[in-house]
Short mmCIF file of C-alpha atoms and ligand atoms in Angstrom, two decimals:
data_model
loop_
_atom_site.label_atom_id
_atom_site.label_comp_id
_atom_site.label_asym_id
_atom_site.label_seq_id
_atom_site.Cartn_x
_atom_site.Cartn_y
_atom_site.Cartn_z
CA MET A 1 81.90 108.28 79.48
CA THR A 2 83.51 106.77 76.38
CA ALA A 3 81.26 108.72 74.03
CA GLN A 4 84.09 111.04 73.01
CA LEU A 5 86.84 108.42 72.88
CA ARG A 6 88.50 107.72 69.58
CA ILE A 7 91.03 105.12 68.44
CA ALA A 8 92.86 105.15 65.11
CA PRO A 9 90.77 104.94 61.92
CA GLY A 10 90.38 101.43 60.48
CA ALA A 11 87.77 98.75 59.94
CA PRO A 12 84.59 98.98 62.06
CA VAL A 13 84.70 96.46 64.92
CA LEU A 14 82.52 95.13 67.70
CA ALA A 15 83.90 94.69 71.23
CA PHE A 16 82.76 92.84 74.35
CA ASP A 17 84.06 92.66 77.91
CA VAL A 18 82.49 89.82 79.91
CA GLY A 19 82.59 90.41 83.66
CA GLY A 20 81.17 88.64 86.68
CA THR A 21 78.08 90.86 86.84
CA ASP A 22 77.68 92.42 83.42
CA ILE A 23 78.78 92.23 79.80
CA LYS A 24 79.92 95.54 78.33
CA ALA A 25 79.78 96.09 74.60
CA THR A 26 80.58 98.81 72.13
CA VAL A 27 81.12 99.42 68.44
CA VAL A 28 84.01 101.32 66.93
CA ALA A 29 83.30 103.09 63.65
CA ALA A 30 85.68 103.33 60.69
CA ASP A 31 86.75 106.81 61.83
CA GLY A 32 87.77 105.32 65.20
CA ALA A 33 84.90 106.81 67.22
CA VAL A 34 84.02 104.56 70.17
CA ALA A 35 80.26 104.45 70.82
CA ALA A 36 78.87 104.63 74.35
CA THR A 37 79.19 101.31 76.18
CA VAL A 38 76.04 99.23 76.61
CA ARG A 39 75.69 96.83 79.55
CA THR A 40 73.77 93.58 79.76
CA PRO A 41 73.64 91.30 82.84
CA THR A 42 75.98 88.30 82.69
CA PRO A 43 73.99 85.02 82.59
CA ALA A 44 73.82 83.09 85.86
CA VAL A 45 76.41 80.38 86.46
CA SER A 46 75.12 77.02 85.18
CA ASP A 47 76.22 73.99 83.18
CA HIS A 48 75.38 75.89 80.01
CA ILE A 49 76.85 79.29 80.85
CA VAL A 50 79.12 79.29 77.78
CA ASP A 51 76.14 78.87 75.45
CA ASP A 52 74.22 81.47 77.44
CA VAL A 53 77.05 83.99 77.15
CA LEU A 54 77.34 83.34 73.40
CA ASP A 55 73.57 83.91 73.06
CA VAL A 56 73.90 87.25 74.86
CA LEU A 57 76.81 88.28 72.60
CA ALA A 58 74.82 87.39 69.48
CA GLY A 59 71.81 89.32 70.79
CA ILE A 60 73.91 92.42 71.49
CA ALA A 61 75.55 92.16 68.04
CA ALA A 62 72.12 92.05 66.39
CA ARG A 63 70.93 95.00 68.46
CA LEU A 64 73.99 97.16 67.75
CA GLY A 65 73.79 96.37 64.03
CA GLY A 66 76.24 97.91 61.58
CA SER A 67 78.69 95.88 59.53
CA PRO A 68 81.62 95.08 61.80
CA ALA A 69 84.61 93.39 60.18
CA ALA A 70 85.68 91.61 63.38
CA ALA A 71 84.93 91.33 67.08
CA GLY A 72 87.13 91.49 70.16
CA LEU A 73 86.15 89.51 73.23
CA ALA A 74 87.65 90.15 76.69
CA LEU A 75 87.15 87.42 79.29
CA PRO A 76 88.03 87.07 83.00
CA GLY A 77 90.04 84.29 84.66
CA ILE A 78 93.02 82.72 82.92
CA VAL A 79 92.88 83.25 79.16
CA ASP A 80 95.32 82.19 76.44
CA ASP A 81 94.82 85.10 74.04
CA ASP A 82 97.03 83.55 71.34
CA ALA A 83 95.40 80.09 71.36
CA GLY A 84 91.89 81.56 71.75
CA ILE A 85 91.16 79.44 74.83
CA ALA A 86 89.49 80.45 78.11
CA ILE A 87 91.57 78.23 80.39
CA CYS A 88 89.46 78.79 83.49
CA SER A 89 87.28 81.25 85.37
CA GLU A 90 86.67 80.60 89.06
CA ASN A 91 83.72 83.02 89.07
CA LEU A 92 81.99 81.89 85.87
CA ARG A 93 83.00 78.22 86.35
CA TRP A 94 84.28 77.36 82.92
CA ARG A 95 87.41 75.49 81.95
CA ASP A 96 89.29 74.99 78.66
CA VAL A 97 86.66 76.56 76.42
CA PRO A 98 87.68 77.36 72.80
CA PHE A 99 85.85 80.68 73.14
CA ARG A 100 87.45 82.38 70.13
CA ASP A 101 86.23 79.78 67.64
CA ARG A 102 82.85 79.35 69.29
CA ALA A 103 82.22 83.10 69.34
CA ALA A 104 83.39 83.39 65.71
CA ALA A 105 80.93 80.67 64.67
CA ARG A 106 78.08 82.25 66.65
CA LEU A 107 78.74 85.83 65.45
CA GLY A 108 79.80 84.98 61.90
CA LEU A 109 82.85 87.21 62.34
CA PRO A 110 86.56 86.76 62.98
CA VAL A 111 87.06 87.05 66.76
CA ALA A 112 90.13 88.00 68.77
CA LEU A 113 90.19 86.77 72.37
CA VAL A 114 91.94 88.69 75.13
CA HIS A 115 92.22 88.47 78.91
CA ASP A 116 90.28 91.33 80.50
CA VAL A 117 93.33 92.72 82.29
CA ARG A 118 95.44 92.56 79.12
CA ALA A 119 92.58 94.33 77.33
CA SER A 120 92.69 97.14 79.90
CA THR A 121 96.45 97.20 79.46
CA LEU A 122 96.16 97.60 75.68
CA ALA A 123 93.75 100.50 76.23
CA GLU A 124 95.95 102.24 78.82
CA LEU A 125 98.93 101.74 76.49
CA ALA A 126 97.13 103.18 73.45
CA LEU A 127 95.10 105.96 75.07
CA GLY A 128 95.72 106.14 78.78
CA SER A 129 98.30 106.33 81.55
CA ALA A 130 100.79 103.91 79.95
CA ALA A 131 100.88 105.82 76.63
CA GLY A 132 104.44 106.28 75.46
CA CYS A 133 105.84 103.53 77.72
CA ARG A 134 107.93 100.71 76.26
CA ASP A 135 108.01 98.77 79.52
CA ALA A 136 105.25 99.05 82.10
CA LEU A 137 102.78 97.16 84.22
CA VAL A 138 99.06 97.82 84.41
CA VAL A 139 97.88 96.29 87.68
CA THR A 140 94.15 95.82 88.20
CA VAL A 141 93.13 95.66 91.84
CA GLY A 142 89.42 94.87 92.04
CA THR A 143 87.63 91.64 92.84
CA GLY A 144 90.93 89.99 91.95
CA ILE A 145 94.47 91.17 91.23
CA ALA A 146 96.34 90.68 87.96
CA ALA A 147 98.77 92.65 85.84
CA GLY A 148 99.21 93.35 82.17
CA VAL A 149 102.91 93.19 81.38
CA ILE A 150 104.22 95.52 78.66
CA VAL A 151 107.70 94.62 77.42
CA ASP A 152 109.25 96.45 74.46
CA GLY A 153 105.90 98.05 73.68
CA ARG A 154 103.97 94.76 73.51
CA VAL A 155 101.61 93.13 76.01
CA VAL A 156 103.00 89.68 76.73
CA VAL A 157 100.71 86.64 77.09
CA ARG A 158 102.93 83.60 77.89
CA ALA A 159 100.10 81.10 77.28
CA GLY A 160 97.85 83.14 79.56
CA TYR A 161 99.97 83.19 82.72
CA ALA A 162 102.04 86.40 82.35
CA GLY A 163 101.02 88.88 85.01
CA GLU A 164 99.14 86.50 87.34
CA ILE A 165 100.75 88.23 90.30
CA GLY A 166 97.52 87.91 92.33
CA HIS A 167 98.33 84.25 92.96
CA ALA A 168 101.89 84.71 94.15
CA VAL A 169 102.03 84.19 97.92
CA VAL A 170 102.85 87.32 99.92
CA ARG A 171 101.66 86.05 103.33
CA PRO A 172 102.71 82.39 103.76
CA GLY A 173 99.99 80.52 105.63
CA GLY A 174 97.63 83.50 105.24
CA ARG A 175 94.02 83.78 104.14
CA ALA A 176 92.47 81.18 101.83
CA CYS A 177 92.43 82.13 98.15
CA MET A 178 89.92 80.95 95.57
CA CYS A 179 92.79 79.30 93.67
CA GLY A 180 93.09 76.80 96.53
CA ASN A 181 96.29 78.23 98.02
CA HIS A 182 96.72 80.45 101.10
CA GLY A 183 98.23 83.90 101.49
CA CYS A 184 98.07 84.93 97.81
CA LEU A 185 98.29 88.66 97.06
CA GLU A 186 94.70 88.54 95.81
CA ALA A 187 93.45 86.98 99.07
CA THR A 188 95.26 89.69 101.04
CA ALA A 189 94.94 92.95 99.15
CA SER A 190 92.20 92.87 96.50
CA ALA A 191 89.26 95.22 97.06
CA ALA A 192 87.08 92.17 97.71
CA ALA A 193 89.62 90.73 100.19
CA ILE A 194 89.86 94.00 102.12
CA ALA A 195 86.07 94.11 102.59
CA ARG A 196 85.92 90.38 103.42
CA ARG A 197 88.74 90.63 105.97
CA TYR A 198 87.01 93.50 107.74
CA THR A 199 83.72 91.60 107.86
CA GLU A 200 85.43 88.47 109.20
CA ASP A 201 87.47 90.33 111.83
CA THR A 202 84.69 92.55 113.17
CA GLY A 203 81.46 90.66 112.42
CA HIS A 204 80.30 93.88 110.78
CA ALA A 205 79.54 93.40 107.08
CA VAL A 206 80.79 96.12 104.73
CA PRO A 207 79.97 96.14 101.02
CA GLY A 208 83.37 97.23 99.74
CA ALA A 209 86.95 98.29 100.38
CA ARG A 210 85.89 101.94 100.23
CA ASP A 211 83.95 101.42 103.48
CA VAL A 212 87.12 100.08 105.12
CA LEU A 213 89.19 103.02 103.83
CA ASP A 214 86.57 105.46 105.16
CA ARG A 215 87.10 104.01 108.67
CA VAL A 216 90.91 104.01 108.86
CA ASP A 217 91.18 107.20 110.93
CA THR A 218 88.73 106.02 113.60
CA ASP A 219 88.83 102.22 113.58
CA PRO A 220 92.08 100.37 114.42
CA VAL A 221 90.89 97.15 112.72
CA ALA A 222 90.21 99.02 109.48
CA ARG A 223 93.61 100.72 109.78
CA GLU A 224 95.43 97.44 110.29
CA ILE A 225 93.71 95.71 107.34
CA TRP A 226 94.24 98.67 105.00
CA ASP A 227 97.92 99.07 105.97
CA ASP A 228 98.52 95.33 105.60
CA ALA A 229 96.88 95.32 102.15
CA VAL A 230 99.00 98.28 100.99
CA ASP A 231 102.12 96.60 102.37
CA ALA A 232 101.29 93.30 100.64
CA LEU A 233 100.65 95.06 97.32
CA ALA A 234 103.96 96.91 97.57
CA PHE A 235 105.75 93.67 98.46
CA GLY A 236 104.27 91.87 95.46
CA LEU A 237 104.93 94.75 93.08
CA SER A 238 108.53 95.12 94.28
CA HIS A 239 109.34 91.69 92.86
CA ALA A 240 107.76 92.56 89.52
CA CYS A 241 109.84 95.78 89.50
CA ALA A 242 112.99 93.81 90.24
CA ALA A 243 112.30 91.33 87.44
CA LEU A 244 111.07 93.74 84.75
CA ALA A 245 112.34 97.26 85.57
CA PRO A 246 109.17 98.93 84.26
CA GLU A 247 109.11 102.67 83.56
CA ALA A 248 105.82 102.96 85.43
CA ILE A 249 103.11 100.94 87.13
CA VAL A 250 99.57 101.97 86.26
CA VAL A 251 97.10 101.08 89.02
CA ALA A 252 93.62 100.26 87.73
CA GLY A 253 90.46 98.57 89.04
CA GLY A 254 88.07 99.44 91.84
CA LEU A 255 90.74 100.09 94.47
CA SER A 256 92.44 102.69 92.25
CA GLU A 257 89.40 104.91 92.84
CA ALA A 258 90.90 105.56 96.30
CA GLY A 259 93.42 107.76 94.41
CA ASP A 260 96.15 109.31 96.53
CA ALA A 261 94.90 107.55 99.67
CA LEU A 262 96.19 104.37 98.00
CA LEU A 263 98.94 105.59 95.67
CA GLY A 264 100.76 107.76 98.26
CA PRO A 265 101.35 105.06 100.88
CA LEU A 266 101.80 102.40 98.17
CA GLN A 267 104.57 104.42 96.52
CA ARG A 268 106.38 104.82 99.86
CA ARG A 269 106.14 101.10 100.67
CA LEU A 270 107.23 100.13 97.15
CA ASP A 271 110.27 102.38 97.37
CA ALA A 272 111.08 100.86 100.77
CA TYR A 273 110.89 97.29 99.39
CA PHE A 274 112.92 98.07 96.27
CA PRO A 275 115.05 101.10 97.13
CA ILE A 276 117.64 100.73 94.39
CA ARG A 277 115.27 101.96 91.64
CA SER A 278 112.05 103.88 92.23
CA THR A 279 109.15 103.01 89.93
CA ALA A 280 106.49 105.69 89.53
CA LEU A 281 102.91 104.67 90.26
CA ARG A 282 100.21 106.23 88.07
CA ARG A 283 96.46 106.03 88.33
CA ALA A 284 94.68 104.45 85.34
CA ARG A 285 92.89 106.94 83.10
CA LEU A 286 90.20 104.91 81.32
CA GLY A 287 88.21 103.48 84.24
CA GLY A 288 85.73 100.65 83.83
CA ASP A 289 85.51 100.90 80.05
CA ALA A 290 89.20 100.12 79.49
CA GLY A 291 88.45 96.41 78.97
CA VAL A 292 85.96 96.91 76.18
CA ILE A 293 88.20 99.48 74.47
CA GLY A 294 91.10 97.03 74.68
CA ALA A 295 88.90 94.32 73.15
CA ALA A 296 88.22 96.68 70.22
CA LEU A 297 91.96 97.26 69.83
CA ARG A 298 92.48 93.46 69.77
CA ALA A 299 89.78 93.11 67.10
CA ARG A 300 91.62 95.72 65.05
CA THR A 301 94.73 93.51 65.04
CA LEU A 302 92.68 91.07 62.88
CA THR A 303 91.48 93.71 60.43
CA ASP A 304 94.78 95.62 60.24
CA ALA A 305 96.60 92.39 59.33
CA ALA A 306 94.10 91.59 56.57
ZN1 LIG B 401 95.51 82.44 94.77
#
């Protein structure tokens, strides 16, 4: 799907996006052409997962070949892009890993680290639904919830914590969150939470939020969970709108595939929670490859500066 994508001309770079299930990788040529993304399974969680991930990255780099001038590496969890540190990942179970320097040593290339949601944000800002915005949010609603915050045309990092709206409480005393708190936005309204809530409340296991959405017209439990998730998302986003006054909010991640079934009601609830200034919701344009494209754009910041 990214075969035809193109970023600005510049040095050739390598890009990786490490997720919970797979590692996406691509190369960007000097003319800016983005090659088709390749996927490799993420190593299983273990005491040596960091070394295992670095081995996979080195293997992919060898396979893709070429002469990249730098690499960009997008990681999940909490990531300090500027310091090059993966602060933590609940899913991959690492903490305070100097991933930038370790990947640079393993790959023999300068490496730029970036949080996966900020990577998607860079891509949507350069090529997608946030193009032309000076101030915007790109909110990823998938397994978790986090936002990329664009202020004055730049994606802000704040030591890795800018945009962690998924762990702000929207339902005090609500469902348990993997961060240890209760009632976080992520525990209420992420795609994973919607599916989990339905399974818990009905005893009927569903694989994803899409299955809950498909039932809303016929199943009152599905309707209640969906409406509550949309309401919680709008509530959380209304506070971000009040603080930042973005021109637009781009909705990305698995739940954004629901399209107007999500964005229509979400826009109405958002306007109800923050009526003094409407903020337009837009659907993300780049889909699942946004993270790896954003990692390439981060890598380019190393080569453009050189
Ligand atoms: Zn939380």
